[in-house]
Coordinates of C-alpha atoms in Angstrom, one line a residue:
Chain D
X10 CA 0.0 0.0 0.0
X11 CA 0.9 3.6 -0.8
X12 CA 0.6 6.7 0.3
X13 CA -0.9 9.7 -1.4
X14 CA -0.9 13.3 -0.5
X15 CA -4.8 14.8 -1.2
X16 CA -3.9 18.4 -2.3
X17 CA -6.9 21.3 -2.2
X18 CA -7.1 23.8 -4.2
X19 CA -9.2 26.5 -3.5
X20 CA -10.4 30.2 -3.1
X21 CA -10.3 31.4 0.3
X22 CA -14.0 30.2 1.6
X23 CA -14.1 33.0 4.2
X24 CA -13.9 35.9 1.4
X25 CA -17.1 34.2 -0.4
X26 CA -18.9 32.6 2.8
X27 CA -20.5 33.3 5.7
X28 CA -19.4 32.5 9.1
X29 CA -22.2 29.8 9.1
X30 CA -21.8 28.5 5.5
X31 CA -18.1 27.8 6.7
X32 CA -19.4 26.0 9.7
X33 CA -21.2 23.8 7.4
X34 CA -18.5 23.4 5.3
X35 CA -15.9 22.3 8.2
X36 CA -18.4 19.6 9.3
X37 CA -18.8 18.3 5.7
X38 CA -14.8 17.8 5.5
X39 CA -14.9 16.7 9.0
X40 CA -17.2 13.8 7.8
X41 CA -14.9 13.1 4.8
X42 CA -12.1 13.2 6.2
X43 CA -14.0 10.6 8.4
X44 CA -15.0 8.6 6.7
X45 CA -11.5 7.5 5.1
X46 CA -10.6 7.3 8.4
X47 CA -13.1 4.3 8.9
X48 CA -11.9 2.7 6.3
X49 CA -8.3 3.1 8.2
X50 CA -6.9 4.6 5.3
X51 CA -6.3 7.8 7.0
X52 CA -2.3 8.8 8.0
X53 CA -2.4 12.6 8.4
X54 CA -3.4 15.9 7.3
X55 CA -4.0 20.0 8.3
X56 CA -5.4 23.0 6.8
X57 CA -3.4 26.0 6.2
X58 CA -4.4 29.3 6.8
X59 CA -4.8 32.0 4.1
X60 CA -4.3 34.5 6.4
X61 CA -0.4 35.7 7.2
X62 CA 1.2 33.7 4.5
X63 CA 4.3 35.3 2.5
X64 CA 5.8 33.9 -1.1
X65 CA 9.8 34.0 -0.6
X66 CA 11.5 34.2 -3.8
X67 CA 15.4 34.2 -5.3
X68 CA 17.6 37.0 -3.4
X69 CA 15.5 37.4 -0.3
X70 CA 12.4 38.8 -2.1
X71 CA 9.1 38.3 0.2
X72 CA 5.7 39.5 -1.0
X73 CA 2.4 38.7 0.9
X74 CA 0.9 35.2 0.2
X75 CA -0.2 32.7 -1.1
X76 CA 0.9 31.5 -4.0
X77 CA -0.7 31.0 -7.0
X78 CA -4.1 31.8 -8.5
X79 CA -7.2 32.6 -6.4
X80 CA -8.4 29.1 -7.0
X81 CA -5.8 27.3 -7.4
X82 CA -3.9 28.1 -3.6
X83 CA -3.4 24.9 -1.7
X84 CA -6.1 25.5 1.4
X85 CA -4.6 22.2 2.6
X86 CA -4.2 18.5 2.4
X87 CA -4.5 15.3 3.8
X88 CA -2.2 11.9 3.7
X89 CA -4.1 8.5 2.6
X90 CA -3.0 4.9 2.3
X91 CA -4.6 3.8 -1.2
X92 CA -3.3 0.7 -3.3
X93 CA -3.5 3.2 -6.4
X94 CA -3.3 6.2 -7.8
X95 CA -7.2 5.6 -8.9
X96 CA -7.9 4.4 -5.3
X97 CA -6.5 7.8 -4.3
X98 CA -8.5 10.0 -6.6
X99 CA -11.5 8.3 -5.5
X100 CA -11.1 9.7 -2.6
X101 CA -10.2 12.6 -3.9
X102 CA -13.8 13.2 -5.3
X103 CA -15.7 13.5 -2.0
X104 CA -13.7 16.3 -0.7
X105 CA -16.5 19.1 -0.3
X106 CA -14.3 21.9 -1.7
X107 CA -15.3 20.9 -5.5
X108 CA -18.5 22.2 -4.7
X109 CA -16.8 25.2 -5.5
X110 CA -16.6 26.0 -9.7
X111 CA -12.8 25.6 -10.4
X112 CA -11.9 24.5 -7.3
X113 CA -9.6 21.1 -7.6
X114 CA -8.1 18.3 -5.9
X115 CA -4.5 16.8 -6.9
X116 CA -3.3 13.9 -6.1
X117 CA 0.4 13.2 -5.4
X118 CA 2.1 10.0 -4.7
X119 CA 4.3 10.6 -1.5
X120 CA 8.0 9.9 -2.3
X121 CA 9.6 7.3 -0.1
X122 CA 12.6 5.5 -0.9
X123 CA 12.5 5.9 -4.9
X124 CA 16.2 6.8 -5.7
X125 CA 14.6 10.3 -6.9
X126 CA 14.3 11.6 -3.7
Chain G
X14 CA -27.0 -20.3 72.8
X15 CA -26.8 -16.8 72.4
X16 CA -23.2 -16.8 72.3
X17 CA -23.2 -19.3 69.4
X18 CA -25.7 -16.6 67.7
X19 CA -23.4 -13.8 68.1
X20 CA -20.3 -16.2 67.3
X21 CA -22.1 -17.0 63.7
X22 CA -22.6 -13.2 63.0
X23 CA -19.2 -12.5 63.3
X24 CA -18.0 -14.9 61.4
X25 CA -20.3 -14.2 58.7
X26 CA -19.2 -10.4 59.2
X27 CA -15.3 -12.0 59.4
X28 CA -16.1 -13.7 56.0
X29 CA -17.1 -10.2 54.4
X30 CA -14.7 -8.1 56.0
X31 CA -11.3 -10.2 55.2
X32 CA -12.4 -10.3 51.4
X33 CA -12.6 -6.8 50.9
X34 CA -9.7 -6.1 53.0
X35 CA -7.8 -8.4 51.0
X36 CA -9.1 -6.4 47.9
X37 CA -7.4 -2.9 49.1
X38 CA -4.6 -4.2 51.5
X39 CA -3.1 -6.8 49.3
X40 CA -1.1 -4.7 47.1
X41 CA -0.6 -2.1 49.7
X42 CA 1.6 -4.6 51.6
X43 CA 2.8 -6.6 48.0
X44 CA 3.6 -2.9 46.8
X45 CA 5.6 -1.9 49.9
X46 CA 7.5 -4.8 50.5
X47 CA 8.7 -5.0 46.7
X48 CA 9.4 -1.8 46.9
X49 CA 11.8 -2.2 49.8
X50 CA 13.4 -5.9 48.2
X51 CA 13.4 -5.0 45.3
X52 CA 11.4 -6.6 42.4
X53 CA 13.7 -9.4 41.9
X54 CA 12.1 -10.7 44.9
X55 CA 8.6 -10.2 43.9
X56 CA 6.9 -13.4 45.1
X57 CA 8.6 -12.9 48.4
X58 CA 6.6 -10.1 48.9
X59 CA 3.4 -11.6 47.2
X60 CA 4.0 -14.6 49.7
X61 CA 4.4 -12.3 52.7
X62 CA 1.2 -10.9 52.0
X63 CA -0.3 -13.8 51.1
X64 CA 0.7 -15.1 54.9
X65 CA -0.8 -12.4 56.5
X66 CA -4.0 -12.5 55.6
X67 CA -3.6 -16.7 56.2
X68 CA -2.9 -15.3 59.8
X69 CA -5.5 -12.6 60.2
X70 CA -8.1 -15.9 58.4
X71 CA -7.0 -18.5 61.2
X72 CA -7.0 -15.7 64.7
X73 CA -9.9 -13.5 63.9
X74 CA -12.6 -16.1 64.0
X75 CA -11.5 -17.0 67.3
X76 CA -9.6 -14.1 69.3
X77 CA -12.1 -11.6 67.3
X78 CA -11.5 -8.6 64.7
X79 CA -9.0 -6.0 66.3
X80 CA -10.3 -3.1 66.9
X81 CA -8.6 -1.5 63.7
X82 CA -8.1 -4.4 61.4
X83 CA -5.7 -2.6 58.9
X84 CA -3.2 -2.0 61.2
X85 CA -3.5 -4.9 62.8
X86 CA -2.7 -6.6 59.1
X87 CA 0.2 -3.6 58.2
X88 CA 2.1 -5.4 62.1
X89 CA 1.6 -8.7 61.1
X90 CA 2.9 -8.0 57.3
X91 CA 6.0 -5.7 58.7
X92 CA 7.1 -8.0 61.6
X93 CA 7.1 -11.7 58.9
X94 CA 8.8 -8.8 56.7
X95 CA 11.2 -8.5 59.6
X96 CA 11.8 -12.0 60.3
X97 CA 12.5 -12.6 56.5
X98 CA 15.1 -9.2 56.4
X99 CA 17.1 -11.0 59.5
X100 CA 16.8 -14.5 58.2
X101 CA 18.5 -13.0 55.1
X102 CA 20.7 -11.4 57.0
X103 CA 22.2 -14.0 59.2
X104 CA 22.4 -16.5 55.9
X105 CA 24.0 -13.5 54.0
X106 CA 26.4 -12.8 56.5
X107 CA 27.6 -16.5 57.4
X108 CA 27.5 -17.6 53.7
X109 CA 28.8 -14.5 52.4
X110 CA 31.4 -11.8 54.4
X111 CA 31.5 -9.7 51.5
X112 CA 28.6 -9.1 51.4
X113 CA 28.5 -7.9 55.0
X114 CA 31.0 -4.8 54.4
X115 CA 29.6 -3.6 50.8
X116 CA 26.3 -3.5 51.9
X117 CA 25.4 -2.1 55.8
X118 CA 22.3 -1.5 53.7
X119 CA 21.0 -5.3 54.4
X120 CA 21.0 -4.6 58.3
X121 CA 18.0 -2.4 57.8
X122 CA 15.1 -4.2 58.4
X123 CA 12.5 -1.1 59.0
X124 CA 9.6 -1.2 56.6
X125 CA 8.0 1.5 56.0
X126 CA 3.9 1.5 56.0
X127 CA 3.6 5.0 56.3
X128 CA 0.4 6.4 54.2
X129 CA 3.3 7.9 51.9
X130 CA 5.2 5.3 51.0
X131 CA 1.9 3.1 50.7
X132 CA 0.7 5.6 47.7
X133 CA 4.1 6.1 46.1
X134 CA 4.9 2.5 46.1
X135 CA 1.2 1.3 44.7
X136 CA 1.4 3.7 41.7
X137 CA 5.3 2.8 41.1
X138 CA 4.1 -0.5 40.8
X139 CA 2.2 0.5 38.6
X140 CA 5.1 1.8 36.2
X141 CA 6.5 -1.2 36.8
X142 CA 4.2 -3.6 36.0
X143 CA 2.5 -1.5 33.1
X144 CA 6.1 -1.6 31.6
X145 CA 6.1 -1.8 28.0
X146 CA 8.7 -4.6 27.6
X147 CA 6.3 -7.4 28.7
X148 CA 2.9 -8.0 26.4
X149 CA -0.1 -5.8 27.6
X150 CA -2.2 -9.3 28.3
X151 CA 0.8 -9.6 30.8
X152 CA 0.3 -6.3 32.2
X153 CA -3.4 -7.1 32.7
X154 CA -3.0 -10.6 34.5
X155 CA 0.1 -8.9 36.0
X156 CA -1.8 -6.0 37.5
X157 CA -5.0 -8.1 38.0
X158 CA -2.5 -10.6 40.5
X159 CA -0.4 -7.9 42.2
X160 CA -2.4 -4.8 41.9
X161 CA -6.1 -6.0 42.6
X162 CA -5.4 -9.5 44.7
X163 CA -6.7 -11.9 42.6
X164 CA -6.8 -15.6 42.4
X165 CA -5.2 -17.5 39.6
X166 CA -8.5 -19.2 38.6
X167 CA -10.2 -15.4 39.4
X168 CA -8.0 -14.4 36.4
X169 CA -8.2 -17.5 34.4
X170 CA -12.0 -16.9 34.5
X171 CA -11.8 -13.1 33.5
X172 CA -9.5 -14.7 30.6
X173 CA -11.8 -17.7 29.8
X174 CA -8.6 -19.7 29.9
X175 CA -7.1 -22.6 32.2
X176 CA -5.1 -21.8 35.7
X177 CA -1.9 -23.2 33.9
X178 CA -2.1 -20.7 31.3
X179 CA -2.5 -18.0 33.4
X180 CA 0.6 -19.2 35.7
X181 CA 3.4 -19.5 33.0
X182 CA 1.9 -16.5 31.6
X183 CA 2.6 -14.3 34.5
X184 CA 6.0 -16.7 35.7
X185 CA 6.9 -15.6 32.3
X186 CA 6.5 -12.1 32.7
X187 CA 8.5 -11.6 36.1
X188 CA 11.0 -13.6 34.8
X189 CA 11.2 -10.8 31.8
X190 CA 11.2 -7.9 34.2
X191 CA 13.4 -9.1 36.5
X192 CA 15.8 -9.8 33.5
X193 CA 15.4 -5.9 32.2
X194 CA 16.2 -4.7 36.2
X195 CA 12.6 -3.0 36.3
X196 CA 13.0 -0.6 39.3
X197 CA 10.1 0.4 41.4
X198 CA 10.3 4.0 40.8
X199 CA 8.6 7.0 39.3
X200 CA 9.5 8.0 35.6
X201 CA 10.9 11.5 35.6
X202 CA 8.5 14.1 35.3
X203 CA 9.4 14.7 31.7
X204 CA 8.5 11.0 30.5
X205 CA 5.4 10.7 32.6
X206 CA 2.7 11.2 29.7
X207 CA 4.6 8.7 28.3
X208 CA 5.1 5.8 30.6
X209 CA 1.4 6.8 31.7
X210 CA 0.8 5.8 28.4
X211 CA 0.6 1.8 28.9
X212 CA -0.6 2.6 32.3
X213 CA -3.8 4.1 30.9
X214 CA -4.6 1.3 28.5
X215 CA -3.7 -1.7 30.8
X216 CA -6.2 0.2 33.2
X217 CA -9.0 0.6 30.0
X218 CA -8.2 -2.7 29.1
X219 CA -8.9 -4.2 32.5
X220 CA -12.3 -2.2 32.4
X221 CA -13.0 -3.3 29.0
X222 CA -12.2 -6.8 30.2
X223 CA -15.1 -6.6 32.5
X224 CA -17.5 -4.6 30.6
X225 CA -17.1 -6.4 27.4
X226 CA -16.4 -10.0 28.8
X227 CA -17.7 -13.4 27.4
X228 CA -17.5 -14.3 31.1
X229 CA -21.6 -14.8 32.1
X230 CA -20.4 -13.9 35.6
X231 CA -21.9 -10.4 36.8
X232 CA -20.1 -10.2 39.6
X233 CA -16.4 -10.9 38.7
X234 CA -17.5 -8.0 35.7
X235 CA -18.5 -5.6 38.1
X236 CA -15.6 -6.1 40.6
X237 CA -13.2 -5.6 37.5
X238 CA -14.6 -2.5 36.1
X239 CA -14.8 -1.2 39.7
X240 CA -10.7 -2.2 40.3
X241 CA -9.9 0.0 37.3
X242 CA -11.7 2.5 38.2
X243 CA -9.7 2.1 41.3
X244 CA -6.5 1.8 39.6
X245 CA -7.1 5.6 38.2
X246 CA -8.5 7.0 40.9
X247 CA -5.3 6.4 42.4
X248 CA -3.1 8.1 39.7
X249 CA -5.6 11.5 40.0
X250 CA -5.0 11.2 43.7
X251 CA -1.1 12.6 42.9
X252 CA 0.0 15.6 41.7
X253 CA 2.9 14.2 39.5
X254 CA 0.1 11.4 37.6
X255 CA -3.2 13.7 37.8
X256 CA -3.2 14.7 34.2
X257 CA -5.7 15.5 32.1
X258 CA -6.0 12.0 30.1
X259 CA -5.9 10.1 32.9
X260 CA -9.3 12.2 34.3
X261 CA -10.5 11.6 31.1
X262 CA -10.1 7.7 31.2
X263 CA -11.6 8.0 34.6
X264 CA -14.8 10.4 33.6
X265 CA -15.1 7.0 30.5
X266 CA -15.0 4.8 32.8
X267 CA -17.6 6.1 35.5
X268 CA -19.9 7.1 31.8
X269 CA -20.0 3.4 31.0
X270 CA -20.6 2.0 34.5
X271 CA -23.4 4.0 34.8
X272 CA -25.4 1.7 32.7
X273 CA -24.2 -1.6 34.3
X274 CA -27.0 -2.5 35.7
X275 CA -28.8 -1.6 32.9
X276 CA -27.1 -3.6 30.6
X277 CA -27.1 -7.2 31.6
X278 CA -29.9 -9.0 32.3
X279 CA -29.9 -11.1 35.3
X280 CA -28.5 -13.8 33.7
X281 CA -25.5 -11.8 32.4
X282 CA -27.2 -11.4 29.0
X283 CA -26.6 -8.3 26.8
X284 CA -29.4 -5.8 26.5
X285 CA -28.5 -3.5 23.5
X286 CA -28.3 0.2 24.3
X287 CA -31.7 1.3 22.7
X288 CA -33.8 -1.3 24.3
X289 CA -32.2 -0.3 27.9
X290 CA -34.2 0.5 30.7
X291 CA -32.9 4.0 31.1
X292 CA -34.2 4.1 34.5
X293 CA -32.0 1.8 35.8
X294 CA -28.7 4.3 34.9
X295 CA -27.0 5.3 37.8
X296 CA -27.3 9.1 37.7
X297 CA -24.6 9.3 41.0
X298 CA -22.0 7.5 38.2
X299 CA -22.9 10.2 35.6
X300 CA -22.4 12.8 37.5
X301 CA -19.1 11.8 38.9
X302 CA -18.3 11.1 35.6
X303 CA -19.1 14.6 34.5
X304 CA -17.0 15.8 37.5
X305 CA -14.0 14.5 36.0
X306 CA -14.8 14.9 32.3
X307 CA -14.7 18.7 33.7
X308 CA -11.2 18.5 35.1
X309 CA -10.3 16.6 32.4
X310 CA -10.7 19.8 30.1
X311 CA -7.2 21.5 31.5
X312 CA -4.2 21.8 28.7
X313 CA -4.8 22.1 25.2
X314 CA -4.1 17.8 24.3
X315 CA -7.3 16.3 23.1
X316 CA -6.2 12.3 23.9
X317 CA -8.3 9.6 22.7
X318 CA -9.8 9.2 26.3
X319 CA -11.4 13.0 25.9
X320 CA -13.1 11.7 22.6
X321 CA -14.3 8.4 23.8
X322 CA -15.4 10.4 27.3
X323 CA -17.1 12.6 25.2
X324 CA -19.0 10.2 23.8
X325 CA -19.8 8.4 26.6
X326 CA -21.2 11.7 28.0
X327 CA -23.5 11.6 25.0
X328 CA -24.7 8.4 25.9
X329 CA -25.7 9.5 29.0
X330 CA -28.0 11.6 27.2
X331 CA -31.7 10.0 26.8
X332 CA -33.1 12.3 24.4
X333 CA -32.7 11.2 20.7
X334 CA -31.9 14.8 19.7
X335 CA -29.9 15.7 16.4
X336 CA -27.2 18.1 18.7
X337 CA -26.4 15.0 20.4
X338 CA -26.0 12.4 16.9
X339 CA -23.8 15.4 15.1
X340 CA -21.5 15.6 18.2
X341 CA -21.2 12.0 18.4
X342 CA -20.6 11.6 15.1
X343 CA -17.8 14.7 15.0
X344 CA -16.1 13.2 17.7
X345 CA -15.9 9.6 16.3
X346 CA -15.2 11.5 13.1
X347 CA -12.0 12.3 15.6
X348 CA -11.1 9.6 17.2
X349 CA -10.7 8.0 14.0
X350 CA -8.1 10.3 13.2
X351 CA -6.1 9.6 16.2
X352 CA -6.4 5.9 16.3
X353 CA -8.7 3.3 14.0
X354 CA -10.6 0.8 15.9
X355 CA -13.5 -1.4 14.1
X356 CA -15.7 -0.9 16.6
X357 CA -15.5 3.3 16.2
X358 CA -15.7 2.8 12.5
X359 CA -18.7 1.2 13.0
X360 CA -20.4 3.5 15.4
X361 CA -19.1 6.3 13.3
X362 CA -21.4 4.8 10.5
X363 CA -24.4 4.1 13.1
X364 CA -24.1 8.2 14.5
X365 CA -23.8 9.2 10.8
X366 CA -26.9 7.2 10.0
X367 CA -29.0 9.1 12.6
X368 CA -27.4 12.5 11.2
X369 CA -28.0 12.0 7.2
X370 CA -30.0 8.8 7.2
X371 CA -30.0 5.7 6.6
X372 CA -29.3 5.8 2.6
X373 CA -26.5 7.6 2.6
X374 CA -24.9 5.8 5.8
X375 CA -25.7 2.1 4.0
X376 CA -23.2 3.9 1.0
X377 CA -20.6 4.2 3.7
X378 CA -20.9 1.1 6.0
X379 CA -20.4 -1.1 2.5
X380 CA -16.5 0.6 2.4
X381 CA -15.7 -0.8 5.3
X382 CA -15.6 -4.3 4.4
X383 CA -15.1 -5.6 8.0
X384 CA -16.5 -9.3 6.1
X385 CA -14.9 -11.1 9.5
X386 CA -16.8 -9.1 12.6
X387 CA -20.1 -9.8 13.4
X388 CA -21.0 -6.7 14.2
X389 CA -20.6 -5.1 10.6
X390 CA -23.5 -6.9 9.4
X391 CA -25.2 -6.4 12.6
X392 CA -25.3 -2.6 11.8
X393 CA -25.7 -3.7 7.8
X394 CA -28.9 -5.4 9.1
X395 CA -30.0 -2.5 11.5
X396 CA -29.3 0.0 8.5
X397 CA -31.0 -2.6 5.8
X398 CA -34.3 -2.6 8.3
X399 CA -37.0 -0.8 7.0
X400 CA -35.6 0.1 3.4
X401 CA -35.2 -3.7 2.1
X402 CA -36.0 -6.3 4.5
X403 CA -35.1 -8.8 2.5
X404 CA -31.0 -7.2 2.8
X405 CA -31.6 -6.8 6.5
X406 CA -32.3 -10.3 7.1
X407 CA -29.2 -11.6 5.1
X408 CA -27.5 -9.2 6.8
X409 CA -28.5 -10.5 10.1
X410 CA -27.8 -14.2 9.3
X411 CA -24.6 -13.5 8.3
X412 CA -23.9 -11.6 11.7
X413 CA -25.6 -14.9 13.1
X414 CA -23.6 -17.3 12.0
X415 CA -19.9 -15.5 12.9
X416 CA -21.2 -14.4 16.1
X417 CA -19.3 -15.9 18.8
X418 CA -21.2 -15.9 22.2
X419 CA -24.7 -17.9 22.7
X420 CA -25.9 -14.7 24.1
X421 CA -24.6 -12.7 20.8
X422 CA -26.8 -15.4 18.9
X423 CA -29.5 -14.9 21.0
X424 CA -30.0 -11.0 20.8
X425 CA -29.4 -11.5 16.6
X426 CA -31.7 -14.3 16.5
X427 CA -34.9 -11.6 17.9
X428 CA -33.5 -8.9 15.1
X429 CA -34.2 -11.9 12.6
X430 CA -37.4 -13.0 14.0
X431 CA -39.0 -9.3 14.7
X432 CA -38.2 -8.7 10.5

């Protein structure tokens, strides 16, 4: 068995949400987050904040964070133990931030032990 | 005639009195004495014990209880403690002059049953029994013989295995102890959370071991659940071991007590948590329970005894109210995170089932392929009922035929029957 990292990308939900659509939101990833958990295929995961976060570039240049587009900024991830890359995407799928248009998931093999790392 | 009367009343009294004393003295004295020879010489101390409630057994019934029976036990212990010390002594120092000059040490014969050195030598035990090196059935029969005083066959029973079993067992486990020079001693302050560690789950364990038993026996159940209980009480009772998990394990453990009673029927059979008469929960239980659930909420480390507390608080809670099926199922939602068990997948699935139905919960209980355990299809066939019958029963006869207790078979046997 592998493990995968479960990458979101999204816009920041507290720009576009209210305090209670976020609530509802949080217990929605709680429960999917859960549910792979049941199936003891969790390892480990965290949200980042969107708040306080700086880009650091070449010769000590830092602007204000994050990186990347509005909908495409890692909000955070989780860790899963999948047989397969497909197993892994599956997963993927039921992570409530693609109820948001152009939101996305990625799904990244973690590197252990390949020679490439 | 009357005498006679009186003479049977005290017996009976006698016959009461020197069990329970047994119960809480025992590893007082066992604790003490290894403490001071160290725990190579374990069974010494177990034997010295042992002997004194023999003694207290064969004088009380005829020269009467002393007036206070635990000291009168704590003499008896200290002086055969004595008489071992010198006996020691005088071999040590004819067979062995060495020995004599490097260690002025062996001359001391004081032992020391000072409330103190009781405490701090009963939770050290602790440490040293709970000690990671030896398997944690070990640690249970281990703590089960030293900490809580019982028999070989008491523990055989709790194990539903044979006396013999239970003795290499624990021969085994001194022997692995004394060959890793376990001392009797406090972990430092900075590895406490961690040695408390295997404390905390040999205590759980021990609970679980009564409130989850195959044994039909109520009463050996209830007496281990209560020893645990016991057990923690002990390690909130000092400042260096009164963390927050260890309340928490403690606030569990009075949660689930509570419905004891309620529980088993009086033939030991299981009663499943819906169909419980709720009057019959102990509501003194909860509410120490609560007590502790409250000091448990110090610190900012959420262990897997807060979540399963939590739970358990839930439980307490009669009303069928959505509030209480969303926290339960946030918190298994939690506990899962920190540690997978089959038996909090599945009641993750039962508390999401009450949250967003029954449809959507059947969609998640089929991913957990737990095709071995009798209780997946037990909540397949609880989830099944009332949408398709027909998948309910199937359910339930395959939950039938894994089951592993008569009584298990039993309660499935009226799910099949009532579809």
């Amino acid at each position: 068995m592998e493990e995968y990292a479960l990458i979101m990308r999204h816009e920041d939900g507290q720009k576009i949400a209210s305090p209670e659509q976020m609530q509802i939101w949080m217990k929605q990833t709680m429960d999917w987050i859960g549910s792979i958990a049941a199936q003891n295929k969790f390892v480990s995961g965290t949200g980042l904040s969107f708040a306080g976060a700086k880009v650091v570039r070449p010769h000590h240049v830092v602007t204000d964070g994050p990186f990347g587009e509005i909908k495409e900024t890692i909000g955070g991830f989780i860790i899963v133990k999948a047989d397969s890359v497909e197993e892994a995407a599956e997963f993927a799928k039921g992570c409530p931030v693609l109820q948001g248009e152009g939101n996305s998931m990625e799904v990244r093999k973690i590197a252990k032990n390949d020679g490439a790392h | 005639m009357r005498l006679t009367h009186i003479n049977v009343f005290a017996f009976v009294e006698q016959q009461q009195l020197i069990p329970n004393l047994f119960r809480t003295e025992y590893r007082k004295i066992v604790s003490v004495l290894c403490k001071r020879f160290g725990f190579d010489q374990v069974e010494i101390a177990e034997d010295i014990a042992g002997d004194t409630f023999l003694t207290a057994w064969q004088t009380w019934p005829y020269k009467g209880v002393p007036p206070n029976p635990t000291a009168w036990l704590y003499n008896v212990a200290k002086n055969k403690a004595k008489n071992y010390l010198q006996r020691n002594t005088v071999f040590e120092s004819k067979v062995s002059v060495e020995l004599k000059i490097t260690s002025p040490d062996s001359y001391e014969t004081e032992i020391d049953l000072s409330p103190q050195n009781i405490n701090d030598s009963q939770l050290q035990m602790m440490f040293a029994i709970c000690h990671p090196c030896i398997s944690p059935e070990a640690q249970i029969g281990l703590s089960l013989r030293i900490l809580c005083g019982f028999g070989i066959e008491e523990i055989a029973n709790a194990f539903l295995t044979s006396k013999e079993t239970i003795n290499k067992r624990l021969f085994r486990a001194k022997k692995k102890l004394r060959e890793e020079k376990i001392k009797i001693e406090f972990p430092g302050i900075s590895e406490i959370d961690e040695r408390l560690s295997p404390v905390l789950t040999t205590i759980y364990l021990l609970f679980n071991e009564g409130y989850y038993s195959v044994s039909q026996n109520k009463t050996i159940r209830q007496e281990l659940c209560f020893e645990a209980m016991r057990l923690c009480t002990m390690l909130t009772e000092n400042k260096n071991t009164n963390r927050p998990q260890v309340n928490a394990l403690l606030a569990l453990m009075y949660f689930h007590a509570s419905r004891f009673e309620a529980r088993l029927s009086k033939d030991g059979e299981l009663i499943l948590y819906d169909e419980q008469d709720t009057s019959l929960w102990n509501t003194d239980l909860i509410s120490k329970g609560g007590y502790f659930l409250n000091y448990a909420a110090t610190g900012n480390q959420i262990s897997k005894y807060h979540l399963q507390a939590t739970i358990a608080y839930w439980n307490t809670q009669k009303a069928d109210t959505k509030e209480k099926w969303e926290n339960i199922l946030q918190l298994y939602n939690h506990l899962l995170q920190l540690e997978y068990s089959p038996i909090a997948a599945l009641n993750r699935t039962y508390a999401l089932s009450k949250v967003n139905g029954k449809q959507n919960a059947i969609i998640e209980a089929e991913k957990l392929r737990l095709i071995n355990n009798h209780f997946y299809f037990m909540l397949l066939g609880e989830l099944y009922t009332g949408i398709d019958n027909k998948e309910a029963k199937s359910n339930f006869k395959e939950a039938f035929s894994l089951a592993k207790t008569q009584a298990e078979k039993q309660t499935i046997k009226k799910k099949i029957d009532k579809l």
